[in-house]
mmCIF file of C-alpha atoms in Angstrom:
data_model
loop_
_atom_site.group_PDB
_atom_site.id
_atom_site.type_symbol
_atom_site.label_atom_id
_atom_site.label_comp_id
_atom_site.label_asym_id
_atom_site.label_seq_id
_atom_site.Cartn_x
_atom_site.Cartn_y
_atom_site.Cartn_z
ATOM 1 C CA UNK A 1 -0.587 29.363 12.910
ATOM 2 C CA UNK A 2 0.820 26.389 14.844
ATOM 3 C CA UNK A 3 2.392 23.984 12.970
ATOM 4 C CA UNK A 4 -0.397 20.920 13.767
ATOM 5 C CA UNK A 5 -3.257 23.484 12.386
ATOM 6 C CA UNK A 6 -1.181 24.378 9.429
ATOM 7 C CA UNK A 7 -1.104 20.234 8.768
ATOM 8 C CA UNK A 8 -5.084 19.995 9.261
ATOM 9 C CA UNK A 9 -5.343 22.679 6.695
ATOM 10 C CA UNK A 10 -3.177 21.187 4.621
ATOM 11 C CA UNK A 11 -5.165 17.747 5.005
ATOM 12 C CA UNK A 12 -8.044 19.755 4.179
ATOM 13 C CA UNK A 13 -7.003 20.431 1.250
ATOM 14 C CA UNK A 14 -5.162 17.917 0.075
ATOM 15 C CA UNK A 15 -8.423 16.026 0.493
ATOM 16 C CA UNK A 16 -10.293 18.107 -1.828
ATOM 17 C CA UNK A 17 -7.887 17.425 -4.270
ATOM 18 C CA UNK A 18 -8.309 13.857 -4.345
ATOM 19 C CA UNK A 19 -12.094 14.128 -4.496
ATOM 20 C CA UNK A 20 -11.681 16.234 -7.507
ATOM 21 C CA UNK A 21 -9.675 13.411 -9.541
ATOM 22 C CA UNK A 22 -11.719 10.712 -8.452
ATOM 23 C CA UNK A 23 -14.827 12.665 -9.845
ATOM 24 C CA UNK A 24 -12.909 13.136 -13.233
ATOM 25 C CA UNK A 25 -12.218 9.658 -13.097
ATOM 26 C CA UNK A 26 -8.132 11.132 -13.077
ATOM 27 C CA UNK A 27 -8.399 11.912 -16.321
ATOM 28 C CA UNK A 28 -5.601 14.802 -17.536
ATOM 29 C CA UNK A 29 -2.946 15.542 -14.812
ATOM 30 C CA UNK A 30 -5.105 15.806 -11.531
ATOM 31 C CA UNK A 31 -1.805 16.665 -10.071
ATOM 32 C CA UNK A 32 0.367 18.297 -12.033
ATOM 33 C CA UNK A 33 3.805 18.029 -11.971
ATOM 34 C CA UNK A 34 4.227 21.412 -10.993
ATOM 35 C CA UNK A 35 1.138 21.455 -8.265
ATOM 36 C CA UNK A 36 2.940 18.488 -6.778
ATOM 37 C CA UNK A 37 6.249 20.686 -6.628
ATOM 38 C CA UNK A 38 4.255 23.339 -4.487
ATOM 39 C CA UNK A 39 2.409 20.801 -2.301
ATOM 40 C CA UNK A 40 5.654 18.422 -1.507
ATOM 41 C CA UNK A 41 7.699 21.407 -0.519
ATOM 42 C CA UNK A 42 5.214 23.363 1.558
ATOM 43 C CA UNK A 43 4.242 19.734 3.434
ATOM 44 C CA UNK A 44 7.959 19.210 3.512
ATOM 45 C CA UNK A 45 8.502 22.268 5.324
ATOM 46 C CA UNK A 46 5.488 21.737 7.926
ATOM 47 C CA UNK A 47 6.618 18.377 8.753
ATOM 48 C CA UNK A 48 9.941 19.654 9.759
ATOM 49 C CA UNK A 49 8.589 21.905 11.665
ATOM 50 C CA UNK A 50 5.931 19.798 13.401
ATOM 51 C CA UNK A 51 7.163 16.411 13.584
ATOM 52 C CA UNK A 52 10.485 16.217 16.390
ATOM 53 C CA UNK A 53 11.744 13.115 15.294
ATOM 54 C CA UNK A 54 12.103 13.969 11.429
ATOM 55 C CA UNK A 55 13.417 17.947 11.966
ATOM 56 C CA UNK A 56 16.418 15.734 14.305
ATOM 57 C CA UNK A 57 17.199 13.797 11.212
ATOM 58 C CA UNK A 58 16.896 16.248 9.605
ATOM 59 C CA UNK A 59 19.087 18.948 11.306
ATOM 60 C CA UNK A 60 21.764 16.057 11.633
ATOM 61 C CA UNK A 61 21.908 15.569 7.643
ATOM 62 C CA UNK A 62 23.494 19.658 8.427
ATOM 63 C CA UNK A 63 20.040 20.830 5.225
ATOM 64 C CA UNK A 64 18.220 23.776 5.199
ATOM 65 C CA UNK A 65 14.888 22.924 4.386
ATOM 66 C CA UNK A 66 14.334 26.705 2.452
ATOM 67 C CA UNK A 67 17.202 25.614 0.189
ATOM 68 C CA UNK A 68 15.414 22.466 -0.375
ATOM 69 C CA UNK A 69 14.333 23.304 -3.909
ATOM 70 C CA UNK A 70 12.527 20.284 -5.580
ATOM 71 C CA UNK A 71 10.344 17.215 -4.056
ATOM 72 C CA UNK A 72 13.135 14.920 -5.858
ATOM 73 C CA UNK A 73 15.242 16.622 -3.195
ATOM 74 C CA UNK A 74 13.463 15.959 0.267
ATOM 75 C CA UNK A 75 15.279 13.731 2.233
ATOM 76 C CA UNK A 76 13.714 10.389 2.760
ATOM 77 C CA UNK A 77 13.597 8.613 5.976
ATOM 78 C CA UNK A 78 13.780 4.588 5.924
ATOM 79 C CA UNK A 79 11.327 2.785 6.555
ATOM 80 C CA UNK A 80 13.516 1.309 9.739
ATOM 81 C CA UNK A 81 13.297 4.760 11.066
ATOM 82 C CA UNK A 82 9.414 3.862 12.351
ATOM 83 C CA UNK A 83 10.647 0.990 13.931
ATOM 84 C CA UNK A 84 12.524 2.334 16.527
ATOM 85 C CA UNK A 85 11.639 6.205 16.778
ATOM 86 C CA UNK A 86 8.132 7.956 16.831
ATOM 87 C CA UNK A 87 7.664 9.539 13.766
ATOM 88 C CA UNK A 88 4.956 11.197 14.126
ATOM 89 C CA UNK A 89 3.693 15.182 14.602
ATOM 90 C CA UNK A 90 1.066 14.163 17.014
ATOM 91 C CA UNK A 91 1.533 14.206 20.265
ATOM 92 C CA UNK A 92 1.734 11.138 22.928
ATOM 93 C CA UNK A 93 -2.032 11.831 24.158
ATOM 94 C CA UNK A 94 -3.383 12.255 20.359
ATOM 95 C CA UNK A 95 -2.415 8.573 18.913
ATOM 96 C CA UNK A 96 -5.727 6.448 19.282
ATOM 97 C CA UNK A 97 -4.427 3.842 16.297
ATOM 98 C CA UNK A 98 -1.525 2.239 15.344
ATOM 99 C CA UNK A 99 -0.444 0.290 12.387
ATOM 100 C CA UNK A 100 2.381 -1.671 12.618
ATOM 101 C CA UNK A 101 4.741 -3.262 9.447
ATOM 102 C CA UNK A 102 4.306 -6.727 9.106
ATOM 103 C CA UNK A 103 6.788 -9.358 10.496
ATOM 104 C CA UNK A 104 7.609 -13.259 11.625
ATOM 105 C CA UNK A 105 7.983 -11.390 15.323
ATOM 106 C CA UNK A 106 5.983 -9.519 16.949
ATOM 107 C CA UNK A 107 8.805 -6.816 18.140
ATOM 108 C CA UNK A 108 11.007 -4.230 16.408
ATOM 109 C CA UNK A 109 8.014 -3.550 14.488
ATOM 110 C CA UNK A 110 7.644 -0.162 12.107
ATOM 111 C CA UNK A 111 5.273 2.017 13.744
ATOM 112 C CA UNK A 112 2.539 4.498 11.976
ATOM 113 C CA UNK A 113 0.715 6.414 14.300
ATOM 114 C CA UNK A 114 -2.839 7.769 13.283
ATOM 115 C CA UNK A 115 -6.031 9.878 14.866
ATOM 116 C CA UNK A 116 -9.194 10.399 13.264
ATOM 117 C CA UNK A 117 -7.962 12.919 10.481
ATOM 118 C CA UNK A 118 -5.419 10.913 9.609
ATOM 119 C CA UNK A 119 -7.873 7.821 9.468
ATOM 120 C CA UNK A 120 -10.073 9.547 7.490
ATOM 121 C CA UNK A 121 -7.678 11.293 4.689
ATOM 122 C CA UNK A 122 -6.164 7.411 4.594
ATOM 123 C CA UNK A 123 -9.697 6.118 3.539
ATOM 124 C CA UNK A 124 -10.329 9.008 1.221
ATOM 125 C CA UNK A 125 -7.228 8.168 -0.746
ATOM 126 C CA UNK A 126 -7.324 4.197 -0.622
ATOM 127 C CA UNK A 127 -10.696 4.305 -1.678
ATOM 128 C CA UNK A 128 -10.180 6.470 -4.854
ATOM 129 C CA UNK A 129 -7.095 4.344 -6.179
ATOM 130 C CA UNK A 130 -8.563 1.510 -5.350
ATOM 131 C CA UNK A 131 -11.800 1.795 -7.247
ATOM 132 C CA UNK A 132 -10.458 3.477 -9.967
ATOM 133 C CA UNK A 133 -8.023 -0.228 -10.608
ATOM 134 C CA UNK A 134 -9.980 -2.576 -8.974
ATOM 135 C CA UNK A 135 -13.577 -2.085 -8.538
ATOM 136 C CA UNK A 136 -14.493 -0.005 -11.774
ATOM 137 C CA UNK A 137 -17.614 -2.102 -13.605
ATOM 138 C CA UNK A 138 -17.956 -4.328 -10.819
ATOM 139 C CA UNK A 139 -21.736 -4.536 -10.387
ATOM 140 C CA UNK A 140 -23.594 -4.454 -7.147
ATOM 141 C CA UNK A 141 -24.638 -8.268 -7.679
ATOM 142 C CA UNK A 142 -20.931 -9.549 -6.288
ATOM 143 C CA UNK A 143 -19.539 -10.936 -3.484
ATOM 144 C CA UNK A 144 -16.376 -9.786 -1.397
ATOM 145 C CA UNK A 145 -14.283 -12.355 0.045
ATOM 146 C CA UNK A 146 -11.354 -11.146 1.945
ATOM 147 C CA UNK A 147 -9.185 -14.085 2.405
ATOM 148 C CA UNK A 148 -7.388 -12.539 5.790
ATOM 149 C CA UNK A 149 -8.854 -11.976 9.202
ATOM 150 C CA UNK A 150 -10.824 -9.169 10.517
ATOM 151 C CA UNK A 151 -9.837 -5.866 11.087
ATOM 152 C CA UNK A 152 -10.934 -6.574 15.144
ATOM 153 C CA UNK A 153 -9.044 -9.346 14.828
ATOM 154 C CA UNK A 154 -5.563 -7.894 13.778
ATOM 155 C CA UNK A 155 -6.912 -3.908 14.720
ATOM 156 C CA UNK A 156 -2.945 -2.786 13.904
ATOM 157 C CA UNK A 157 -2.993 -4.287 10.088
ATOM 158 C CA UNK A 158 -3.295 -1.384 7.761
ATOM 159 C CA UNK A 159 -3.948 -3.989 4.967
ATOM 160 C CA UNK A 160 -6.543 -5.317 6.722
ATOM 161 C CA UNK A 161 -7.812 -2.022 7.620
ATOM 162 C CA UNK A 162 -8.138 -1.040 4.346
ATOM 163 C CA UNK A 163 -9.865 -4.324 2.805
ATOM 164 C CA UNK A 164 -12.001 -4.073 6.028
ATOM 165 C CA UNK A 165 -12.792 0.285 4.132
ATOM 166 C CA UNK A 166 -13.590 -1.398 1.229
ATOM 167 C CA UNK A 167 -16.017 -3.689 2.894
ATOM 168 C CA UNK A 168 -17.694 -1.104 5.055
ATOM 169 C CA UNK A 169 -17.912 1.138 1.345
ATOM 170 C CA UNK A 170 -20.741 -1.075 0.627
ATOM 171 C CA UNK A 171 -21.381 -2.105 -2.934
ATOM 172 C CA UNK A 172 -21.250 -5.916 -2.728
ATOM 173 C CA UNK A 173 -24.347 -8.328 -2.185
ATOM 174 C CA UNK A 174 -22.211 -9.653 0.660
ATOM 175 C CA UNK A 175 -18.708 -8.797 2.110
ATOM 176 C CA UNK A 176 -16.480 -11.176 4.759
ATOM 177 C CA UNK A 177 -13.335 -11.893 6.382
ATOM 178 C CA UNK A 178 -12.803 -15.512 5.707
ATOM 179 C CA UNK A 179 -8.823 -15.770 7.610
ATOM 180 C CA UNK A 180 -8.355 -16.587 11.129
ATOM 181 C CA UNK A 181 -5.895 -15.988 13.313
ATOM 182 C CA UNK A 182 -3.324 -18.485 15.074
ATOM 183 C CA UNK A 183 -2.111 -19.032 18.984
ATOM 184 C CA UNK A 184 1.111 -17.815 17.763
ATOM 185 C CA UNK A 185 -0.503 -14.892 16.213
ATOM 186 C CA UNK A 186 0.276 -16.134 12.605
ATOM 187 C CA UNK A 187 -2.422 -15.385 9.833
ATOM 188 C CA UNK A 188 -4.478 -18.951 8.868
ATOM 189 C CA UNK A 189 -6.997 -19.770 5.933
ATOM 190 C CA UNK A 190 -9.758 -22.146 6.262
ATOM 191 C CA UNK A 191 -9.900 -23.209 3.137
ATOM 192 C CA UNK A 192 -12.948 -25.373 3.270
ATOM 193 C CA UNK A 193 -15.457 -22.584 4.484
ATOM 194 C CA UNK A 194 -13.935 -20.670 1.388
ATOM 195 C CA UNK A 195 -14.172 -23.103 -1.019
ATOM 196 C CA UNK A 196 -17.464 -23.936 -0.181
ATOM 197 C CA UNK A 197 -18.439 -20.219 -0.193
ATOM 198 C CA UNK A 198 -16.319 -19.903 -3.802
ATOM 199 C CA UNK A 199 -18.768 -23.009 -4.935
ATOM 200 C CA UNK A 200 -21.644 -21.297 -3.858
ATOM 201 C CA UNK A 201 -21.191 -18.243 -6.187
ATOM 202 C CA UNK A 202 -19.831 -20.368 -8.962
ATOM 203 C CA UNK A 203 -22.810 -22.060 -8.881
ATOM 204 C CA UNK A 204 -25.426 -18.779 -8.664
ATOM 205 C CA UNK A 205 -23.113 -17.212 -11.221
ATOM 206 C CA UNK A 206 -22.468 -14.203 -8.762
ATOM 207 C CA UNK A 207 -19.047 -12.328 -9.926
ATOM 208 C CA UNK A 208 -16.510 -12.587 -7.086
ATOM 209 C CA UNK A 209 -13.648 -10.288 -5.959
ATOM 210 C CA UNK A 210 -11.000 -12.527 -3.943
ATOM 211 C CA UNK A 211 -8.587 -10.360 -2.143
ATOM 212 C CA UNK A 212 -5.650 -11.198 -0.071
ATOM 213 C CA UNK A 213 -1.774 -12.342 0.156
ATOM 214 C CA UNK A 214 0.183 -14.050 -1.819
ATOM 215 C CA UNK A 215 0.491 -16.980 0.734
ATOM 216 C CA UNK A 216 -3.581 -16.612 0.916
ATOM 217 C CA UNK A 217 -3.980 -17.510 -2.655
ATOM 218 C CA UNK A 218 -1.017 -20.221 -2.235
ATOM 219 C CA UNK A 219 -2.973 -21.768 0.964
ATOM 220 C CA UNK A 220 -6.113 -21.664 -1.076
ATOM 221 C CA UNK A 221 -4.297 -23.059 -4.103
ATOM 222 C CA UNK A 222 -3.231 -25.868 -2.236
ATOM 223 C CA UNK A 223 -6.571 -26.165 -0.415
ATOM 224 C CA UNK A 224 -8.118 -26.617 -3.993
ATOM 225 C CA UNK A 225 -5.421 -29.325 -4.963
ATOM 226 C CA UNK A 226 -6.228 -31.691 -1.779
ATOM 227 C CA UNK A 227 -9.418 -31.535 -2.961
ATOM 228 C CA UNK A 228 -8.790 -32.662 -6.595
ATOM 229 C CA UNK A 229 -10.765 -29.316 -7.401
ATOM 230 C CA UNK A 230 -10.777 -26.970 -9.640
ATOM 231 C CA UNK A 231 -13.007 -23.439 -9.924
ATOM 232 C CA UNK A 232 -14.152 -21.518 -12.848
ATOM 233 C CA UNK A 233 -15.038 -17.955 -11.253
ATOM 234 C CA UNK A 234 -18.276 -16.591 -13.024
ATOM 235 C CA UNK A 235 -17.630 -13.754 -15.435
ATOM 236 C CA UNK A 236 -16.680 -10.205 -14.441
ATOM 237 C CA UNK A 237 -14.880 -11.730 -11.380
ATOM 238 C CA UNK A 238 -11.271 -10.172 -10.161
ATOM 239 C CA UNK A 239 -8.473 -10.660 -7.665
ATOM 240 C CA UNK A 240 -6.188 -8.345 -5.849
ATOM 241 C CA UNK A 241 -2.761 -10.095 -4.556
ATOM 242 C CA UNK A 242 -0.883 -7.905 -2.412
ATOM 243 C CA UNK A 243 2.604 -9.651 -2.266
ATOM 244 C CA UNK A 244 4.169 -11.745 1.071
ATOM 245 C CA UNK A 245 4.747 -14.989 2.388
ATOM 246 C CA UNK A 246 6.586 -14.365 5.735
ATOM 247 C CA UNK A 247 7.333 -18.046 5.482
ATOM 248 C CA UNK A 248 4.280 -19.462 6.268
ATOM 249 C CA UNK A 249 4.307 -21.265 2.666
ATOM 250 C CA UNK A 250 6.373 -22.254 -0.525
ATOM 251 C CA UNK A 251 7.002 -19.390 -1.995
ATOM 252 C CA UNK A 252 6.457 -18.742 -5.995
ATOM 253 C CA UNK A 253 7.620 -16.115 -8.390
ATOM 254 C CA UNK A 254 4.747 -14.041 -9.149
ATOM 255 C CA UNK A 255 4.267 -15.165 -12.817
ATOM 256 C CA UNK A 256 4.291 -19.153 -11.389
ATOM 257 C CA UNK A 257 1.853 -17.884 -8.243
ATOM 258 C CA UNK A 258 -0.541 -16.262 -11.514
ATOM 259 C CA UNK A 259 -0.365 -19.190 -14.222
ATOM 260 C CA UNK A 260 -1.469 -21.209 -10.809
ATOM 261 C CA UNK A 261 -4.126 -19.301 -10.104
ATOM 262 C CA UNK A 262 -5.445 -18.810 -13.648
ATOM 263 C CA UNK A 263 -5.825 -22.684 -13.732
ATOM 264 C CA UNK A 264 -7.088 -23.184 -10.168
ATOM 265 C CA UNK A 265 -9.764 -20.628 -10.325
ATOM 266 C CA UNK A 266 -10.917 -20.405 -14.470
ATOM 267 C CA UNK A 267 -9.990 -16.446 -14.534
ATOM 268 C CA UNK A 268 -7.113 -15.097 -17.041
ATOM 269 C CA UNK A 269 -4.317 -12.924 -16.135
ATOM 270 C CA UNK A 270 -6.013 -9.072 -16.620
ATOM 271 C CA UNK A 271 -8.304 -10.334 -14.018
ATOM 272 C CA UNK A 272 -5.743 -10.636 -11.517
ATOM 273 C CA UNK A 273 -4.189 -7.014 -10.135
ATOM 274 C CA UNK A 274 -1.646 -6.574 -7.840
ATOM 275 C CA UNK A 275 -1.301 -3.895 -4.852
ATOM 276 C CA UNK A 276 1.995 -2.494 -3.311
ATOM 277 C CA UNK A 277 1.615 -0.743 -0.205
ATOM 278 C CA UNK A 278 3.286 -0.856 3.069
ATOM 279 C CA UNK A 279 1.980 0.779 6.900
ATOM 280 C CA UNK A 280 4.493 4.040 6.688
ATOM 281 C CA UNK A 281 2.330 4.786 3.509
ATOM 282 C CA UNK A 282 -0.992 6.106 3.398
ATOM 283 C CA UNK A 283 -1.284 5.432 -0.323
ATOM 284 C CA UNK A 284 -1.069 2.440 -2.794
ATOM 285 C CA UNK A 285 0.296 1.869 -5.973
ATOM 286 C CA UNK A 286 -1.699 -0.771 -8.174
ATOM 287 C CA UNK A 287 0.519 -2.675 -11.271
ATOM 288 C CA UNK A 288 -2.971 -2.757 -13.923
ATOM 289 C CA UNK A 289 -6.503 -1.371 -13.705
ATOM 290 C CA UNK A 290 -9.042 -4.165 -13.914
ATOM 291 C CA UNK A 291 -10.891 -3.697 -17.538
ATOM 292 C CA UNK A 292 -7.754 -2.502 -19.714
ATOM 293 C CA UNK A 293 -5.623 -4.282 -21.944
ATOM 294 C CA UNK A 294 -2.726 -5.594 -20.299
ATOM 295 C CA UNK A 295 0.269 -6.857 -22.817
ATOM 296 C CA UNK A 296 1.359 -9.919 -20.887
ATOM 297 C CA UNK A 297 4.595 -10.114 -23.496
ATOM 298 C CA UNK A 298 5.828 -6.906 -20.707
ATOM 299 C CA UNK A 299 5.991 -6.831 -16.808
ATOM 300 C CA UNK A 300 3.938 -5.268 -14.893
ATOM 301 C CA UNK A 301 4.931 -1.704 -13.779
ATOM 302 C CA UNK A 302 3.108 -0.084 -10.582
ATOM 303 C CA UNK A 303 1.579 3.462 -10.770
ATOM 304 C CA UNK A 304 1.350 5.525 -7.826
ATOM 305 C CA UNK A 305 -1.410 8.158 -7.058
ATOM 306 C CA UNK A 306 -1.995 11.281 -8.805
ATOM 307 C CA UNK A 307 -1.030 12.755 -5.277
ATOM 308 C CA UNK A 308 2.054 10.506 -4.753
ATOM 309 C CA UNK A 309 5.541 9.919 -6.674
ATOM 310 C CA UNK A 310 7.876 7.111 -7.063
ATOM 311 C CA UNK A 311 11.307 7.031 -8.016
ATOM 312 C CA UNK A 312 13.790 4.555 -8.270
ATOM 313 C CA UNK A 313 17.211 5.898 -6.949
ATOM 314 C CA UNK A 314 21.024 4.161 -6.926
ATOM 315 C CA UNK A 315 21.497 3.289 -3.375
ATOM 316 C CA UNK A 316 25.051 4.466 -3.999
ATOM 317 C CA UNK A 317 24.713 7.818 -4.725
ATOM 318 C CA UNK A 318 21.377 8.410 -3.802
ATOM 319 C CA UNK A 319 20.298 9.615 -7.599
ATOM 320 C CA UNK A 320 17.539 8.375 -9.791
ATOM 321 C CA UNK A 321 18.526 5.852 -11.980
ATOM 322 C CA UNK A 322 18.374 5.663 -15.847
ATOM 323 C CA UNK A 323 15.588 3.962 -17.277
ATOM 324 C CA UNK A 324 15.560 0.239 -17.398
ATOM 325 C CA UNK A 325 17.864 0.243 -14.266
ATOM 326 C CA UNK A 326 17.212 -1.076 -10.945
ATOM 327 C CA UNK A 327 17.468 0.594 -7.880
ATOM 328 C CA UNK A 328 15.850 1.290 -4.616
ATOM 329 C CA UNK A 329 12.102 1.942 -4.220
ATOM 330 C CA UNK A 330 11.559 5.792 -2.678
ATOM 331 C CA UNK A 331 7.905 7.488 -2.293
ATOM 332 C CA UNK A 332 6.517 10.345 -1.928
ATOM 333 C CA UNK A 333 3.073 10.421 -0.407
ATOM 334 C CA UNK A 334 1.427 13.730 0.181
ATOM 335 C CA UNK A 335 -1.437 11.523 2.249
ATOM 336 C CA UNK A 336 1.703 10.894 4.772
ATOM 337 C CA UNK A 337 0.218 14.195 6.264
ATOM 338 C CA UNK A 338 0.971 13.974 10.427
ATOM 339 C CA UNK A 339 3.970 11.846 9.796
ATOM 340 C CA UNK A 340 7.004 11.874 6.475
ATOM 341 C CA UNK A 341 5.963 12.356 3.387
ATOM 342 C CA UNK A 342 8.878 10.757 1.730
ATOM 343 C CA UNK A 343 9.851 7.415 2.430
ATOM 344 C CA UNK A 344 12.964 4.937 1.435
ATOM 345 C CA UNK A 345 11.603 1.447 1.066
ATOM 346 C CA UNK A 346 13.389 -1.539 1.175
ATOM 347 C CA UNK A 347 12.427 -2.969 -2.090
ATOM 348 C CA UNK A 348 14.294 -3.397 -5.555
ATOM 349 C CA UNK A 349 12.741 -1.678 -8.232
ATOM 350 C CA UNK A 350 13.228 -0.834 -12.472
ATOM 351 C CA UNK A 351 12.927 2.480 -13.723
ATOM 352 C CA UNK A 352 10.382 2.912 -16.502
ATOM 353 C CA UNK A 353 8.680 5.871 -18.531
ATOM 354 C CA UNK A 354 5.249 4.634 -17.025
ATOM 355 C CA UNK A 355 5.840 2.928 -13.384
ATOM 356 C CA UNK A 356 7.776 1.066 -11.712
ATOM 357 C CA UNK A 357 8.859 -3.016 -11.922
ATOM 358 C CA UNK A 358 9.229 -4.257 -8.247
ATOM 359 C CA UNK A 359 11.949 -6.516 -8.106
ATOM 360 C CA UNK A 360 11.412 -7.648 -4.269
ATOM 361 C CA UNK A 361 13.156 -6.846 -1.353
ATOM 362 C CA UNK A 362 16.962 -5.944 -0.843
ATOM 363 C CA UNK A 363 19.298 -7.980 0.628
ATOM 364 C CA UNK A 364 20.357 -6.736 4.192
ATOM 365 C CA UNK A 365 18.039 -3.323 3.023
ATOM 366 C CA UNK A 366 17.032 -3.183 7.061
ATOM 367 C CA UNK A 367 20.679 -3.002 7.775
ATOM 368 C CA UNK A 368 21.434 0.080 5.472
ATOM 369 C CA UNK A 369 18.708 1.530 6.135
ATOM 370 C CA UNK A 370 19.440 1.893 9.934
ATOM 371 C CA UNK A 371 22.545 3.228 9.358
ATOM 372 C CA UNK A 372 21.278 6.067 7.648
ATOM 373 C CA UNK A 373 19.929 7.487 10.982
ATOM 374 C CA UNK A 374 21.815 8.919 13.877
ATOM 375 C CA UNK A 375 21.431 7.824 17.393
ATOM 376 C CA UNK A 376 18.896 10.397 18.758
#
């Protein structure tokens, strides 16, 4: 079977999979260590094979992939790698979307290539994580308000693409895209057709779920404050906060950006969840599930899928870490199906028995991570 069909298959029923633990609600192990073994290695092995860019890399780190014995072993590629090489299995004619990584320019961009499959196996697993943290007892009488353009707006945003999955889910008395976008191509916020819309359900009493960046909810914070307002978001409302600023306003740790929020908008802190995701991935990791205890005394660790790993490794040696140290961020997606599977990030991480504690990014991480690939 050529290489491309044996990935469709694969996708096939990898997809299955995830339908299976989403039904269960992911209790038990959906996927088990060991059925994760078996999966990683067979997709590691297929992606070799299919994908030019990665079996190059691979053939110049001089490995075997048959002597390639555990996922923890697959070599990752950086994410600086899909800025300037095609990593991808599908060929030149078969790429109908792009996402591209986020940036202050708009070249030397990462690069994730996608066709409908892809698209669709993307949406499957987005969708599952994401209900199971964020949406889970969130009635039908509540309102969506994304807080960054549209997804025709900035078509190559994969975080916009997948608020824009959740919005075309259904579910929600009404769903919108409340950012614009600049001249310069920079994301904007107007913050007085939010408010107003935010006043509007505070006053019907219609639970809300506010979505967006970190300099989002620090443009609407500051929105609120040259108003001399203040919120109280009806009961059962939530927020996702995905992380990045890019800049484009005063930054704050994330326990200042959350005691800001809490007072801005009347919600405590388990009603705020945060997202970690990134274009090379096709899968999120989430650091709470909406409607659980959350000790606030401990930070926040992020759990990938069932159908996903993280580890945090030394970037010296290239070796997880012990717990409670700090390393650098590496996943394993099995949803990465037509491009790598296993990724090196560029973001500071702590190792603990039940996720991960993002740290931020690394300091000159782009740097190392190019010169971990050859010139091909």
């Amino acid at each position: 079977m050529e290489p491309l069909l044996r990935l469709n298959s694969f996708a096939e029923h990898l997809g299955s999979l995830i339908d299976s633990a989403a039904d269960r609600s992911f209790a038990d192990a959906d996927i088990s260590d060991e059925s994760f073994e078996g999966l990683a290695l067979e997709l590691f092995r297929l992606q070799v094979a299919a994908n030019p860019c990665y079996r190059r890399l691979i053939e110049y780190s001089e490995i075997d992939p048959i002597l390639v014995a555990s996922w923890r072993e697959i070599p990752c590629v950086p994410t600086a790698a899909f800025k300037e090489l095609d990593m991808t299995s599908l060929p030149e004619d078969s790429r109908p979307y792009v996402f591209r990584s986020s940036g202050t320019t708009q070249s030397n961009r990462g690069k994730h290539f996608h066709f409908d499959a892809s698209l669709a196996l993307y949406e499957k697993s987005l969708l599952a994580w994401f209900r199971h943290h964020v949406i889970r007892g969130l009635g039908n009488d509540s309102s969506l308000c994304i807080m960054t353009p549209s997804a025709r707006s900035v078509p190559e945003s994969s975080l916009v693409h997948m608020f824009d999955v959740v919005r075309r889910a259904g579910g929600f008395r009404s769903a919108e895209f409340y950012g614009d976008v600049s001249i310069d191509g920079g994301w904007g916020l107007p913050v007085e057709r939010l408010v107003l819309a935010l006043v509007e359900w505070c006053r019907a009493g219609v639970p809300v779920l506010l979505v967006g960046t970190a300099f989002n909810f620090v443009q609407l914070l500051d929105g609120l404050t040259e108003r001399g307002e203040r919120l109280v978001l009806p009961a059962g409302s939530r927020l996702l906060e995905t992380g990045g600023y890019k800049g484009r306003t005063r930054e704050l740790a994330k326990g200042d950006l959350y005691r800001e929020i809490c007072v801005a908008l009347g919600v405590s802190s388990d009603q705020i969840v945060s997202e970690y995701g990134m274009s090379e991935l096709s899968s999120q990791a989430y650091d709470h599930c909406i409607g659980t205890d959350l000790d606030a005394s401990v930070p926040r660790r992020f759990r990938f899928t069932p159908w996903s790993r993280g580890l945090v490794v030394s970037p010296e040696t290239g070796l997880e870490v012990g717990l409670g140290e700090t390393g650098l961020i590496q996943v394993f997606d099995l949803a990465n199906v037509w491009s790598v599977m296993a990724i090196q990030t560029e973001d500071l991480g702590v190792r603990h028995r039940d996720g991960i504690e993002l740290l931020g990014r690394a300091e000159l991480a782009e740097a190392k991570g190019c010169s971990l690939m050859p010139k091909l």
